[in-house]
mmCIF file with all atom_site columns, C-alpha atoms in Angstrom:
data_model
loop_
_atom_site.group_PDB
_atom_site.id
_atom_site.type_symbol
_atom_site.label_atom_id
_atom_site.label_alt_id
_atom_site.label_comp_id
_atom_site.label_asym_id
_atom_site.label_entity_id
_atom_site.label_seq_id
_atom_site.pdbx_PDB_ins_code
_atom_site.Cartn_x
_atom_site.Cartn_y
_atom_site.Cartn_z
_atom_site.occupancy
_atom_site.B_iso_or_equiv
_atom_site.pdbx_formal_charge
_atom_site.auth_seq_id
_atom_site.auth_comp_id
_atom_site.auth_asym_id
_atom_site.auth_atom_id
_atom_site.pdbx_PDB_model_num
ATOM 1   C CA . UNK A 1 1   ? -69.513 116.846 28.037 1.00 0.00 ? 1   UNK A CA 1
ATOM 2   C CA . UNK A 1 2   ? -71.706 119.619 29.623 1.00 0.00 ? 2   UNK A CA 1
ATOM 3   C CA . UNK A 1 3   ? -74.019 117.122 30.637 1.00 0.00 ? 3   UNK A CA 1
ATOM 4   C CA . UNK A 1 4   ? -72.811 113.668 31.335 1.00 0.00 ? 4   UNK A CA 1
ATOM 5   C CA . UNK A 1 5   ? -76.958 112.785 32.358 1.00 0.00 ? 5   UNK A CA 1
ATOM 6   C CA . UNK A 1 6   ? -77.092 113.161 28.290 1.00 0.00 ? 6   UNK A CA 1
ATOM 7   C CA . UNK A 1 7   ? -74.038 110.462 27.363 1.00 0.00 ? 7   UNK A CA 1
ATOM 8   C CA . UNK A 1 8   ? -75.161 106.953 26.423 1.00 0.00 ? 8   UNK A CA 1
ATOM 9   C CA . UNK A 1 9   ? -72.288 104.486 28.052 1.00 0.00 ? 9   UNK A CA 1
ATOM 10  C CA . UNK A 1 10  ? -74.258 101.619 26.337 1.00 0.00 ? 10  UNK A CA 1
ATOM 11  C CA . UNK A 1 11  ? -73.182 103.147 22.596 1.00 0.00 ? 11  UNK A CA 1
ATOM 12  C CA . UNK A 1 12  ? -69.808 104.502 24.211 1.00 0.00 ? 12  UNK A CA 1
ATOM 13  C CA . UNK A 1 13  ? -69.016 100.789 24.727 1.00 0.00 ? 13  UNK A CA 1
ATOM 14  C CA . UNK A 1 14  ? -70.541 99.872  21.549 1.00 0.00 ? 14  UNK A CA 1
ATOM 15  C CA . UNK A 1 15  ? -67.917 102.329 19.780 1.00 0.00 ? 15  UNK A CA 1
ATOM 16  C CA . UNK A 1 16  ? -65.459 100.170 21.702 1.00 0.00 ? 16  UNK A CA 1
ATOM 17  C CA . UNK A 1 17  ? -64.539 101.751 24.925 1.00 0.00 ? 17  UNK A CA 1
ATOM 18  C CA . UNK A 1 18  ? -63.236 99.296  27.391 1.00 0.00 ? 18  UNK A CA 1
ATOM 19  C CA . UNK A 1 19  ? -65.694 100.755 30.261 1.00 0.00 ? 19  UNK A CA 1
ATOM 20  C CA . UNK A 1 20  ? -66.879 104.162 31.212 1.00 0.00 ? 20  UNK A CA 1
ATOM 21  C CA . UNK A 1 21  ? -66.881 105.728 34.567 1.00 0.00 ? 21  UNK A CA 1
ATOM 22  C CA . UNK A 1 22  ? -68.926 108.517 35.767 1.00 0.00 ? 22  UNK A CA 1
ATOM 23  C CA . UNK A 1 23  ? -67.595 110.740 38.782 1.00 0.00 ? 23  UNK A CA 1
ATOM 24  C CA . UNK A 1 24  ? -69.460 113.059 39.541 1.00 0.00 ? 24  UNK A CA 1
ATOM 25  C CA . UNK A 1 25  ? -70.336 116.018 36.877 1.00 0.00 ? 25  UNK A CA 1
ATOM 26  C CA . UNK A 1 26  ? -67.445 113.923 34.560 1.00 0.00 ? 26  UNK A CA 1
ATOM 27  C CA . UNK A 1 27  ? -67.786 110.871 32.115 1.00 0.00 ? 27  UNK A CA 1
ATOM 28  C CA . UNK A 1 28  ? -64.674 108.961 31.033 1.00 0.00 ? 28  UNK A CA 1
ATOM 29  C CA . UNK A 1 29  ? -64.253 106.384 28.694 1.00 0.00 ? 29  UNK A CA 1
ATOM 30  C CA . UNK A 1 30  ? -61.536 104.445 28.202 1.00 0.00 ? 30  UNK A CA 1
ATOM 31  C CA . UNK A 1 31  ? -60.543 103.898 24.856 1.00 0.00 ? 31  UNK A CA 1
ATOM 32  C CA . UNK A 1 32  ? -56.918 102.961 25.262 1.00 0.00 ? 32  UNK A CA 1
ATOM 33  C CA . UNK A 1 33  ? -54.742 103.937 22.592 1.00 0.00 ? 33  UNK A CA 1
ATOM 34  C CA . UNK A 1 34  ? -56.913 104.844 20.494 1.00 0.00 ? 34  UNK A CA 1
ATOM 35  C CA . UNK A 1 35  ? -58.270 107.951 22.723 1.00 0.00 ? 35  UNK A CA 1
ATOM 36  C CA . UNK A 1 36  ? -56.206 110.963 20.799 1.00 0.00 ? 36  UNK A CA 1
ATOM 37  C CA . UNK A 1 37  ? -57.422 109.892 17.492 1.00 0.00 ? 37  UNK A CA 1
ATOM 38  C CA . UNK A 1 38  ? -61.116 109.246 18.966 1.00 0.00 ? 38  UNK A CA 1
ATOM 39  C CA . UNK A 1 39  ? -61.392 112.678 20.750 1.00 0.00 ? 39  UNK A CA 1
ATOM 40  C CA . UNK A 1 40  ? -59.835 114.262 17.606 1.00 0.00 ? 40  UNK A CA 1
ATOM 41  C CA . UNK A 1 41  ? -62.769 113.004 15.189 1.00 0.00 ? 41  UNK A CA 1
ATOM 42  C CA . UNK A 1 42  ? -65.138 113.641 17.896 1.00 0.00 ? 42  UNK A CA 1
ATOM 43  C CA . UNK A 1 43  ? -64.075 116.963 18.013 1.00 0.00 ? 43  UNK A CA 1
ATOM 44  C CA . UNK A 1 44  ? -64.550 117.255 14.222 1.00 0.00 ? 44  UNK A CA 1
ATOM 45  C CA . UNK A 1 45  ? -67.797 116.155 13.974 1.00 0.00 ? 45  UNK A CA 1
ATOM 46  C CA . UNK A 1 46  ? -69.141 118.159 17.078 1.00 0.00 ? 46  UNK A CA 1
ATOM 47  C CA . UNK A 1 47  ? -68.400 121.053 14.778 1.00 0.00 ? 47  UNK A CA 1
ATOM 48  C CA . UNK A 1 48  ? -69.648 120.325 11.674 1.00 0.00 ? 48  UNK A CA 1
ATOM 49  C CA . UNK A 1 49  ? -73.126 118.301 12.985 1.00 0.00 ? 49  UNK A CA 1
ATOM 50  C CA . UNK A 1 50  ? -75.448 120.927 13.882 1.00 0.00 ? 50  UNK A CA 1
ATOM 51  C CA . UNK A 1 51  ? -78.677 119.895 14.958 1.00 0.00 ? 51  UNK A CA 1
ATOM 52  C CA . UNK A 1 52  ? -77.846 116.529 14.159 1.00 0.00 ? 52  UNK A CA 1
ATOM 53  C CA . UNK A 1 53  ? -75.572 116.157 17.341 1.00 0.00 ? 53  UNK A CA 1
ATOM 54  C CA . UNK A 1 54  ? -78.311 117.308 19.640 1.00 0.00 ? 54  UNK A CA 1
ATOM 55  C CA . UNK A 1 55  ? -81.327 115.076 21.172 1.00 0.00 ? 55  UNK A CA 1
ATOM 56  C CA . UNK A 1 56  ? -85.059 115.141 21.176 1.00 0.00 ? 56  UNK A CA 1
ATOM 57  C CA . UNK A 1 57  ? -86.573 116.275 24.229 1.00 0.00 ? 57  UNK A CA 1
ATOM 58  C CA . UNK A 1 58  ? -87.944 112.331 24.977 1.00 0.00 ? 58  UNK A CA 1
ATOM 59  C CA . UNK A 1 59  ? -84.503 111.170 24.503 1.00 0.00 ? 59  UNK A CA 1
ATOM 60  C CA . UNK A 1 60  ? -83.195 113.908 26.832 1.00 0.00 ? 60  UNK A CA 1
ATOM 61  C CA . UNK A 1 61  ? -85.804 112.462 29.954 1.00 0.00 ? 61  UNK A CA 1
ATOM 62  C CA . UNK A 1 62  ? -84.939 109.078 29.111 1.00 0.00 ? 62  UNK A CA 1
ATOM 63  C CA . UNK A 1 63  ? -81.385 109.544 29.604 1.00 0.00 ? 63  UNK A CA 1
ATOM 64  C CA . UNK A 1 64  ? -81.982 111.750 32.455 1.00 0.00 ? 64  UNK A CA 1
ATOM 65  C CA . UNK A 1 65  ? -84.438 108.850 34.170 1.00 0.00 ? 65  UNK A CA 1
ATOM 66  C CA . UNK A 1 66  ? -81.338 106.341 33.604 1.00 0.00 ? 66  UNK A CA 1
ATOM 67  C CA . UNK A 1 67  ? -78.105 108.188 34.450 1.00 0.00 ? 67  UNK A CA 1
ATOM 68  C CA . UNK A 1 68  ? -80.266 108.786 37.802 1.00 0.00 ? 68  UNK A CA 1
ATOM 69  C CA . UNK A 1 69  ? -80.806 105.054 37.906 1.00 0.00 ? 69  UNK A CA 1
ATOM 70  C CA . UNK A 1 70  ? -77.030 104.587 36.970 1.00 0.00 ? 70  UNK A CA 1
ATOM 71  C CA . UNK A 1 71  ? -75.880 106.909 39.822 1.00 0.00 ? 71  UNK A CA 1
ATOM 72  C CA . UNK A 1 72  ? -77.711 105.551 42.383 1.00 0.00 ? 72  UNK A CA 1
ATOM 73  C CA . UNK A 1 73  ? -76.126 102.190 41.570 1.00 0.00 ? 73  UNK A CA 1
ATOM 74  C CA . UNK A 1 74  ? -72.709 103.178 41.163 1.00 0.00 ? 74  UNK A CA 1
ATOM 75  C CA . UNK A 1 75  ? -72.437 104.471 44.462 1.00 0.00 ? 75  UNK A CA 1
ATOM 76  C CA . UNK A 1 76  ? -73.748 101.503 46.128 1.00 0.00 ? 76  UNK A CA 1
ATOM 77  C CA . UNK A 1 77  ? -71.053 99.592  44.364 1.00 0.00 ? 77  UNK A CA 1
ATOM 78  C CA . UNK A 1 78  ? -67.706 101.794 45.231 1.00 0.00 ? 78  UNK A CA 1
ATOM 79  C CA . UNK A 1 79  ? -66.452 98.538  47.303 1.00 0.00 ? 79  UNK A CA 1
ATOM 80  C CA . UNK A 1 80  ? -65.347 95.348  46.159 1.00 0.00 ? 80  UNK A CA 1
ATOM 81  C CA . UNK A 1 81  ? -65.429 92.487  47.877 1.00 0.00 ? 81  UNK A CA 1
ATOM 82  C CA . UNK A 1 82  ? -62.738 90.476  45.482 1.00 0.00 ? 82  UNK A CA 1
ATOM 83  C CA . UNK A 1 83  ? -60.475 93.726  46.449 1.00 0.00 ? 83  UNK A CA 1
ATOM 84  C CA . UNK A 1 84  ? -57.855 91.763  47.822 1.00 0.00 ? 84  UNK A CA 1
ATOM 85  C CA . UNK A 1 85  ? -57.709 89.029  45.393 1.00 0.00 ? 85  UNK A CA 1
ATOM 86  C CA . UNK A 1 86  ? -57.604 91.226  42.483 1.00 0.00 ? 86  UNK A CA 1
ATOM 87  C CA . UNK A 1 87  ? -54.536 93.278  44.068 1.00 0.00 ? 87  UNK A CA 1
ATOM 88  C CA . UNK A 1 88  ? -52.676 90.344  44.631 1.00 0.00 ? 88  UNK A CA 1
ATOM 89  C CA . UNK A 1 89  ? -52.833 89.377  40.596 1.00 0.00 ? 89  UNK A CA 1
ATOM 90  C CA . UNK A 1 90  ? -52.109 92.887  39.647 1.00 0.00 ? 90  UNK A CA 1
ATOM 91  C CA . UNK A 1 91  ? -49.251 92.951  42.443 1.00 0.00 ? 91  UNK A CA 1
ATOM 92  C CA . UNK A 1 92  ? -48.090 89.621  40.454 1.00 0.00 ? 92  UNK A CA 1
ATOM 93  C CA . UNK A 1 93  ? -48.519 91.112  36.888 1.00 0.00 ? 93  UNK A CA 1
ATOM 94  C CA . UNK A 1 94  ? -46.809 94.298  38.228 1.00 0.00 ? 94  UNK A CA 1
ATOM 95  C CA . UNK A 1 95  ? -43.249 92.114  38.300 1.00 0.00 ? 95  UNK A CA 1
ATOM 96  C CA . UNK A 1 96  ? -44.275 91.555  42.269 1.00 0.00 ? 96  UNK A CA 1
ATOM 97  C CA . UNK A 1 97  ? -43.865 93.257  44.954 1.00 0.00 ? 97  UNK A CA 1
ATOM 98  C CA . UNK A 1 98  ? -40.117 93.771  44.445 1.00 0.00 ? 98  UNK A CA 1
ATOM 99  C CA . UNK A 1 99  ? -41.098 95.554  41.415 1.00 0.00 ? 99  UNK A CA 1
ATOM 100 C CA . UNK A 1 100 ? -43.218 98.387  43.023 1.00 0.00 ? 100 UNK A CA 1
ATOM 101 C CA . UNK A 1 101 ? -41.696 101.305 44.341 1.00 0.00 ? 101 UNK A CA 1
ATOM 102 C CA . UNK A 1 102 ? -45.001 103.524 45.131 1.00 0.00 ? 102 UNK A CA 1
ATOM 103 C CA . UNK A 1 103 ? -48.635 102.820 44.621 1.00 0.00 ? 103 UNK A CA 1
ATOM 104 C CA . UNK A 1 104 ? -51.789 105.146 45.417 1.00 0.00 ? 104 UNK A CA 1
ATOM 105 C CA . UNK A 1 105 ? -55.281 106.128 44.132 1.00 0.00 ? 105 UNK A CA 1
ATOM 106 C CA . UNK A 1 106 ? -55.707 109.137 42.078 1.00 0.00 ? 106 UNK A CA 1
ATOM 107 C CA . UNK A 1 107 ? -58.488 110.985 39.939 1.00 0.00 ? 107 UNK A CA 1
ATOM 108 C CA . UNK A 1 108 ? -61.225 109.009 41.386 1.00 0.00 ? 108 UNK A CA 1
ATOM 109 C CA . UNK A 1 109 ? -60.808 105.732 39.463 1.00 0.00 ? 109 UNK A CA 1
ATOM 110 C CA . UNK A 1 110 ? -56.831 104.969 38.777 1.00 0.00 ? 110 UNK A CA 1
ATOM 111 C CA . UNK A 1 111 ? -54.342 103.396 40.945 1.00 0.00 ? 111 UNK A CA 1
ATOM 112 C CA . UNK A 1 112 ? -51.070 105.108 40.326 1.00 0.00 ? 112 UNK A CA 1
ATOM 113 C CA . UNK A 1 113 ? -48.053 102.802 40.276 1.00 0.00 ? 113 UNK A CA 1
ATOM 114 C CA . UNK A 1 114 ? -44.544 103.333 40.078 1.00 0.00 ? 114 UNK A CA 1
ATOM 115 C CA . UNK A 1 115 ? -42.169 100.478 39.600 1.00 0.00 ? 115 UNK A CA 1
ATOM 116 C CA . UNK A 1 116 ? -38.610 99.748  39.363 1.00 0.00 ? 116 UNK A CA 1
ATOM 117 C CA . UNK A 1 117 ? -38.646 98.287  36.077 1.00 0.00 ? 117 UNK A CA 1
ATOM 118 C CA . UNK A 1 118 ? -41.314 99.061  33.428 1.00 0.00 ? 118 UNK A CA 1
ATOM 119 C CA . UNK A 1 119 ? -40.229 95.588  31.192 1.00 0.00 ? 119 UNK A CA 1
ATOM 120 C CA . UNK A 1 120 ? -41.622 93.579  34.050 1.00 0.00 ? 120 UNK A CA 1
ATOM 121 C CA . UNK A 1 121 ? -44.859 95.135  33.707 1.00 0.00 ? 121 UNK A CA 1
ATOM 122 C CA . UNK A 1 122 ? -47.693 92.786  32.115 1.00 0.00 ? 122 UNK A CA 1
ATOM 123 C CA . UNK A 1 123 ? -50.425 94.685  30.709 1.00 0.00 ? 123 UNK A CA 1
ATOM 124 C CA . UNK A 1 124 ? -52.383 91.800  29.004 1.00 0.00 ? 124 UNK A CA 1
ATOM 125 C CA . UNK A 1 125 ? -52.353 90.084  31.930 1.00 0.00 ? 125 UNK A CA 1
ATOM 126 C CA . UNK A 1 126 ? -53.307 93.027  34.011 1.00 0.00 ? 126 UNK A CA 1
ATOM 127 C CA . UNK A 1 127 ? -56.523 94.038  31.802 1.00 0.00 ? 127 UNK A CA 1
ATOM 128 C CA . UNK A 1 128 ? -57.274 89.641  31.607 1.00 0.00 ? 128 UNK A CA 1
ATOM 129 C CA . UNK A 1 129 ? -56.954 90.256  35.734 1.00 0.00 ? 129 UNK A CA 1
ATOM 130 C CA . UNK A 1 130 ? -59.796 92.930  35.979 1.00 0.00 ? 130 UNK A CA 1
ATOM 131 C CA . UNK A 1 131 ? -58.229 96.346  35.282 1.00 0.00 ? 131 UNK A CA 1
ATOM 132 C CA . UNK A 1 132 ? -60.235 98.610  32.751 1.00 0.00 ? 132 UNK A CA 1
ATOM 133 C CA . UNK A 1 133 ? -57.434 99.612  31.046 1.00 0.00 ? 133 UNK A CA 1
ATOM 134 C CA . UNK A 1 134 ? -53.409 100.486 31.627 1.00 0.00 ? 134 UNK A CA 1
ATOM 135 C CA . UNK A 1 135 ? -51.557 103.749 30.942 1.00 0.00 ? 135 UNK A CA 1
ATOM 136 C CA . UNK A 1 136 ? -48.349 103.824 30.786 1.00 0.00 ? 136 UNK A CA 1
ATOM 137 C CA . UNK A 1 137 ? -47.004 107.575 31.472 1.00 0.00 ? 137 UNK A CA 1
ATOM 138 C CA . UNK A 1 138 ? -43.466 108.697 32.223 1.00 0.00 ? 138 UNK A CA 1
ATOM 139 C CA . UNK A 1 139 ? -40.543 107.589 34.761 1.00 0.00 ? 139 UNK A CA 1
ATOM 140 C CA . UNK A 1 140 ? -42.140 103.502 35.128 1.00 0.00 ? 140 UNK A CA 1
ATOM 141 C CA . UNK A 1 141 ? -45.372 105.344 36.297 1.00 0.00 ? 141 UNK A CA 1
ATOM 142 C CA . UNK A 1 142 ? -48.326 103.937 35.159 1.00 0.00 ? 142 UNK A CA 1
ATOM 143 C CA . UNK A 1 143 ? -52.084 104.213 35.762 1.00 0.00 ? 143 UNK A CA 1
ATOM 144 C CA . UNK A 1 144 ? -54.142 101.292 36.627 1.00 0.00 ? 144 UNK A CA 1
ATOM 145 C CA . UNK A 1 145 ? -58.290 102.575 35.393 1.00 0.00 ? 145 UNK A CA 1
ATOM 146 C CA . UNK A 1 146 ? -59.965 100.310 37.858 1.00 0.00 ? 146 UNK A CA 1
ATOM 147 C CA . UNK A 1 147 ? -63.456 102.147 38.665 1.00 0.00 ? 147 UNK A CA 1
ATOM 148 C CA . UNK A 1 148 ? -64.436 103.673 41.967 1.00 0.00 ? 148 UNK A CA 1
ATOM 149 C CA . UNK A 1 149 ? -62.872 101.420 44.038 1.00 0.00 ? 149 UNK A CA 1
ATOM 150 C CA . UNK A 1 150 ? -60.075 102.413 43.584 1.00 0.00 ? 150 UNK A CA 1
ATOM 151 C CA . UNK A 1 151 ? -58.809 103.606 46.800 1.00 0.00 ? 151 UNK A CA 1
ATOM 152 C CA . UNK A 1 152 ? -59.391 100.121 48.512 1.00 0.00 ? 152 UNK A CA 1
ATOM 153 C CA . UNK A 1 153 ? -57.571 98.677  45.381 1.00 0.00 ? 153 UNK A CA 1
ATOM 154 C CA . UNK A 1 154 ? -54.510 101.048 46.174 1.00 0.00 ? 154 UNK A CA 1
ATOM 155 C CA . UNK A 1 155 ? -55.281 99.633  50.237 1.00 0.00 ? 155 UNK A CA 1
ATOM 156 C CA . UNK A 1 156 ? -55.071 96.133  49.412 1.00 0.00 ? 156 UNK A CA 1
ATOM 157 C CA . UNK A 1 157 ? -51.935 96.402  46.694 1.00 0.00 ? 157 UNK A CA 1
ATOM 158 C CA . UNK A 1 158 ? -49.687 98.211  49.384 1.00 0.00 ? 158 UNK A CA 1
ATOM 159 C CA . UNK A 1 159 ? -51.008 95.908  52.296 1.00 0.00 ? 159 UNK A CA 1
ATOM 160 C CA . UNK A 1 160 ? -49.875 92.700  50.118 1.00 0.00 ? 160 UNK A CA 1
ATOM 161 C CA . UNK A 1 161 ? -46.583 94.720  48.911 1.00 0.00 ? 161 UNK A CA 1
#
């Protein structure tokens, strides 16, 4: 988006996004699987919308009075103190520490992991545990979306590894 001040994460999760995260001048919502097929009808009604995609000038200030509100309060929260208990149920749903090869933050909000054995990898149980979402990607890499703690996540899961 070319503003994020102008997204709504209220009717993002109404559409069914699993959480959003602003960083900075970027927005992301997590969607899951469904994200490719989201962005692509997004895409398609961006173009044919017009006006209709755009917002009042009241609407515009009342977003821009809450994502100010929002971003103050986000980065008050960046720390978690459940950190360590939460990385010991993802280490478990992970297939343990045996499992994990490599694990560090990335991109603001993910923990990367890379384990030995993808099959041992619970991703119910991981998004029941407190993770946002779970992407898996290539060679038993995945991506843990846990927010903007992330780094102290990453901490705590090699600490207890």
């Amino acid at each position: 988006v070319s503003d994020p001040a102008l997204a709504s994460k209220a009717k993002l999760k109404g559409l069914g996004a699993s959480g959003v995260v602003t960083v900075g001048d970027n927005l992301q919502a997590i969607f899951g699987p469904r994200s490719e097929n989201l962005k692509s009808a997004m895409e398609a009604y961006l173009k044919t919308a017009g006006d209709e995609a755009e917002l009042s000038e009241e609407d515009k200030q009342a977003l821009e009075t809450q994502a100010a509100v929002i971003a103050v309060v986000e980065d008050q929260t960046t720390e978690d103190p459940l950190a360590a208990e939460k990385a010991e149920k993802w280490v478990k749903a992970l297939g343990g520490s045996n499992n994990l090869k490599e694990i560090g933050a990335c991109a603001v909000t993910r923990v990367r992991v890379c384990v030995k054995e993808a099959d041992k990898v619970d991703k119910m149980r991981l998004e029941s545990d407190g993770v946002q979402a779970v992407m898996p990607l290539a060679d038993n890499t995945f991506h843990l979306i846990v927010g903007p703690a992330s780094e102290q996540y990453a901490r705590e899961m090699k600490r207890q590894n």
